[in-house]
Short mmCIF file of C-alpha atoms in Angstrom, two decimals:
data_model
loop_
_atom_site.label_atom_id
_atom_site.label_comp_id
_atom_site.label_asym_id
_atom_site.label_seq_id
_atom_site.Cartn_x
_atom_site.Cartn_y
_atom_site.Cartn_z
CA MET A 7 -29.98 -9.23 -11.63
CA THR A 8 -27.72 -10.20 -8.09
CA ASP A 9 -24.85 -7.56 -7.15
CA ASN A 10 -21.95 -9.71 -6.55
CA LYS A 11 -19.45 -7.33 -6.13
CA ILE A 12 -17.50 -7.06 -2.79
CA ASN A 13 -18.58 -4.46 -0.62
CA ILE A 14 -15.58 -2.49 0.52
CA VAL A 15 -14.74 -0.43 3.72
CA LEU A 16 -11.71 2.04 3.24
CA VAL A 17 -9.76 3.23 6.38
CA GLY A 18 -8.78 6.46 5.61
CA PHE A 19 -9.83 8.60 2.96
CA ASP A 20 -7.53 8.19 -0.38
CA LEU A 21 -8.86 9.39 -3.39
CA GLU A 22 -6.71 7.09 -5.62
CA ILE A 23 -7.69 4.19 -3.91
CA ILE A 24 -11.46 5.41 -4.13
CA ASP A 25 -11.10 5.63 -8.07
CA LEU A 26 -9.52 1.86 -7.81
CA ILE A 27 -12.54 0.54 -5.97
CA GLU A 28 -15.20 2.77 -7.86
CA SER A 29 -13.81 1.90 -11.39
CA SER A 30 -13.53 -1.98 -11.10
CA PRO A 31 -16.20 -4.37 -11.77
CA HIS A 32 -15.80 -6.47 -8.54
CA TYR A 33 -15.72 -3.90 -5.89
CA LYS A 34 -18.19 -1.55 -4.68
CA LEU A 35 -17.72 1.14 -1.78
CA HIS A 36 -19.52 0.64 1.09
CA GLY A 37 -17.83 3.80 2.62
CA TYR A 38 -14.84 4.95 4.47
CA ILE A 39 -13.56 5.47 8.37
CA ASP A 40 -11.86 8.52 8.97
CA PHE A 41 -11.43 10.77 12.58
CA LYS A 42 -13.80 13.10 10.13
CA ASP A 43 -15.54 13.40 7.19
CA VAL A 44 -13.46 15.17 4.92
CA SER A 45 -15.30 13.77 1.34
CA LYS A 46 -16.76 17.18 0.67
CA GLN A 47 -14.07 19.12 0.48
CA PHE A 48 -12.84 16.88 -2.57
CA GLY A 49 -16.34 17.07 -4.14
CA CYS A 50 -17.04 13.90 -3.17
CA ASN A 51 -20.57 14.41 -1.81
CA ASP A 52 -21.68 10.60 -2.74
CA ILE A 53 -19.43 8.79 -0.56
CA ASN A 54 -20.57 7.51 2.69
CA TYR A 55 -18.93 8.70 5.64
CA LEU A 56 -18.89 6.01 8.29
CA GLY A 57 -17.78 7.70 11.39
CA ASN A 58 -14.12 7.48 13.16
CA ASP A 59 -12.76 4.40 14.62
CA GLU A 60 -14.83 4.65 17.81
CA THR A 61 -17.98 5.44 16.61
CA TRP A 62 -17.57 2.48 13.94
CA MET A 63 -16.50 -0.11 16.64
CA LYS A 64 -20.23 1.05 18.00
CA ASN A 65 -22.47 1.06 15.12
CA ARG A 66 -20.88 -1.68 13.17
CA PRO A 67 -23.89 -3.12 10.74
CA ASP A 68 -24.44 -6.50 10.64
CA LYS A 69 -23.10 -7.16 6.72
CA ASP A 70 -20.63 -8.85 4.81
CA LEU A 71 -17.84 -6.33 4.69
CA THR A 72 -14.22 -6.42 3.50
CA PHE A 73 -11.63 -4.09 4.72
CA ALA A 74 -8.67 -2.05 2.86
CA PHE A 75 -6.59 0.76 4.20
CA GLY A 76 -5.93 4.01 2.66
CA MET A 77 -3.10 5.81 4.72
CA ASN A 78 0.10 6.61 2.89
CA SER A 79 2.21 5.60 6.21
CA PRO A 80 3.70 2.27 6.69
CA GLN A 81 3.50 3.07 10.50
CA ILE A 82 -0.14 4.11 10.59
CA ARG A 83 -0.99 1.20 8.13
CA LYS A 84 0.34 -1.05 10.80
CA ASP A 85 -1.51 0.86 13.30
CA LEU A 86 -4.86 0.27 11.47
CA PHE A 87 -4.06 -3.12 10.51
CA LEU A 88 -3.78 -4.11 13.99
CA ARG A 89 -6.78 -2.21 15.23
CA TYR A 90 -9.17 -3.92 12.37
CA ARG A 91 -7.77 -7.31 12.57
CA SER A 92 -10.55 -8.93 13.58
CA GLU A 93 -12.28 -7.66 10.50
CA ASN A 94 -12.48 -9.41 7.10
CA ILE A 95 -8.92 -7.69 5.44
CA GLY A 96 -8.97 -8.03 1.79
CA ILE A 97 -6.25 -7.93 -1.16
CA ILE A 98 -7.60 -4.88 -3.58
CA LYS A 99 -6.23 -4.85 -6.78
CA SER A 100 -6.88 -3.14 -10.15
CA ALA A 101 -8.15 -4.72 -12.97
CA SER A 102 -4.88 -3.47 -15.29
CA CYS A 103 -2.30 -4.68 -12.72
CA TYR A 104 -0.38 -7.97 -13.88
CA ILE A 105 0.63 -10.71 -11.35
CA ALA A 106 2.50 -13.44 -12.24
CA ARG A 107 1.06 -16.82 -11.49
CA LYS A 108 3.76 -17.70 -8.81
CA ALA A 109 3.48 -14.67 -7.09
CA THR A 110 2.33 -14.29 -3.32
CA ILE A 111 0.14 -11.36 -1.85
CA GLU A 112 -0.85 -11.23 1.50
CA ILE A 113 -4.25 -10.06 3.16
CA GLY A 114 -4.41 -5.78 3.54
CA THR A 115 -2.54 -5.27 0.49
CA VAL A 116 -3.50 -2.58 -2.27
CA ILE A 117 -2.31 -3.02 -5.82
CA GLN A 118 -3.06 0.05 -8.09
CA HIS A 119 -3.40 0.65 -11.80
CA HIS A 120 -0.49 -0.67 -13.92
CA VAL A 121 1.44 -2.19 -11.26
CA THR A 122 3.62 -5.37 -12.22
CA ILE A 123 4.36 -8.61 -10.00
CA MET A 124 6.72 -10.87 -11.44
CA PRO A 125 6.98 -14.57 -10.47
CA MET A 126 8.29 -15.72 -6.85
CA ALA A 127 8.22 -12.27 -5.66
CA LYS A 128 6.17 -12.25 -2.09
CA ILE A 129 4.12 -9.16 -0.85
CA GLY A 130 3.52 -8.73 2.78
CA LYS A 131 0.50 -8.02 4.75
CA GLY A 132 -0.99 -4.59 4.56
CA CYS A 133 1.21 -3.24 1.99
CA LEU A 134 0.46 -0.06 -0.92
CA LEU A 135 1.71 -0.65 -4.43
CA ASN A 136 1.39 2.47 -6.22
CA ILE A 137 0.55 3.29 -9.71
CA ASN A 138 3.26 1.93 -12.32
CA SER A 139 5.42 0.43 -9.47
CA THR A 140 7.22 -2.84 -10.26
CA VAL A 141 8.53 -5.75 -8.04
CA HIS A 142 10.78 -8.35 -9.94
CA HIS A 143 11.29 -12.07 -9.61
CA GLU A 144 11.97 -13.50 -6.38
CA SER A 145 11.82 -10.19 -4.46
CA ASP A 146 10.35 -9.97 -0.97
CA ILE A 147 8.51 -6.91 0.14
CA GLY A 148 8.00 -6.72 3.94
CA ASP A 149 4.59 -5.92 5.98
CA PHE A 150 3.11 -2.48 5.69
CA SER A 151 5.90 -1.14 3.06
CA ILE A 152 4.83 1.47 0.48
CA LEU A 153 6.00 1.65 -3.19
CA ALA A 154 5.54 5.22 -4.47
CA PRO A 155 4.31 5.72 -8.06
CA GLY A 156 7.12 4.30 -10.53
CA ALA A 157 9.09 2.74 -7.84
CA MET A 158 10.84 -0.35 -8.84
CA VAL A 159 12.04 -3.30 -6.98
CA LEU A 160 14.71 -5.49 -9.14
CA GLY A 161 15.38 -9.19 -9.06
CA ARG A 162 16.23 -10.92 -5.58
CA VAL A 163 15.33 -7.56 -3.41
CA ASN A 164 14.51 -8.27 0.05
CA ILE A 165 12.78 -4.89 1.56
CA GLY A 166 11.93 -4.97 5.19
CA GLU A 167 8.77 -4.11 6.93
CA ARG A 168 7.59 -0.64 7.14
CA VAL A 169 9.71 0.65 4.59
CA TYR A 170 8.85 3.77 2.30
CA ILE A 171 10.19 3.59 -1.46
CA GLY A 172 9.81 7.18 -3.30
CA ALA A 173 8.13 7.50 -6.29
CA GLY A 174 10.58 6.51 -9.46
CA ALA A 175 13.05 4.98 -7.09
CA ILE A 176 15.12 1.78 -8.03
CA ILE A 177 16.47 -0.95 -5.81
CA LYS A 178 19.02 -2.82 -7.69
CA GLU A 179 19.34 -6.46 -8.05
CA ASN A 180 20.05 -8.43 -4.36
CA CYS A 181 20.05 -5.62 -2.35
CA CYS A 182 18.47 -5.40 1.31
CA VAL A 183 16.74 -2.47 2.83
CA GLY A 184 16.19 -2.79 6.39
CA PRO A 185 12.83 -2.40 8.30
CA GLY A 186 11.82 1.39 9.02
CA SER A 187 13.61 2.77 5.93
CA VAL A 188 12.98 5.49 3.50
CA ILE A 189 14.09 5.72 0.02
CA GLY A 190 13.81 9.42 -1.53
CA ALA A 191 12.12 9.90 -4.76
CA GLY A 192 14.25 8.81 -7.68
CA SER A 193 16.91 7.35 -5.68
CA VAL A 194 19.02 4.52 -6.66
CA VAL A 195 19.74 1.86 -4.21
CA ILE A 196 23.24 0.06 -5.15
CA ARG A 197 23.85 -1.54 -1.79
CA ASP A 198 22.28 -3.04 1.50
CA ILE A 199 20.74 -0.34 3.53
CA PRO A 200 20.88 -0.49 7.31
CA ASP A 201 17.31 -0.56 9.42
CA ASN A 202 15.45 2.84 9.81
CA SER A 203 17.78 4.87 7.45
CA THR A 204 17.02 7.58 4.87
CA MET A 205 18.13 7.37 1.57
CA VAL A 206 18.65 9.98 -1.29
CA GLY A 207 20.21 10.56 -4.50
CA VAL A 208 21.93 8.42 -7.35
CA PRO A 209 23.74 6.54 -5.93
CA ALA A 210 21.49 6.36 -2.53
CA LYS A 211 23.53 8.06 0.52
CA LYS A 212 22.35 8.19 3.78
CA VAL A 213 20.86 11.20 5.02
CA ILE A 214 22.04 12.42 8.72
CA LYS A 215 20.87 15.49 10.35
CA ASP A 216 19.81 16.74 7.42
CA VAL A 217 23.15 16.42 5.69
CA VAL A 218 23.89 13.95 2.72
CA LYS A 219 26.68 12.14 4.04
#
């Protein structure tokens, strides 16, 4: 019987994305790239360590491989995407996610278990949509942004590039969140957020020099 699974190289060790890959009938984990072999400290003795960036570039096998990114930092996800842009960068999605027919997803994005993406939503390059997060209709998630578990983006929201939305945070309808911003866990955004802002609370307020204003 022919194995038709897609061989995935994971850049950056990530237990939850490894679980997504290994639990899927569509993917097979070829191995992971990281600055050192960290798998054994997590009891993952059967995962193939492929070396760091430099050794991988020197010893890359002549094999059909698809790349995914495991880092939980928007800027690092962007840096790795650019570093490996000559490779075949895929879209990795759980079988339990729901993606509406008219939603669009760009390469490099990982969509975890029980994520919901509704009609006309757009997900940019290199994003990470974590477990139970939701993107509602006509919302636009910028490149390399991250939705932590349970984050909810309501309808017609615009999220800029490299935004981190914390666990359980809610972005209300029609809001814009500027590039490089961080929304704290459990926060509720009810108005537009300027670029490179850190916001916490209900409603979310800007953090300036460790003081909430």
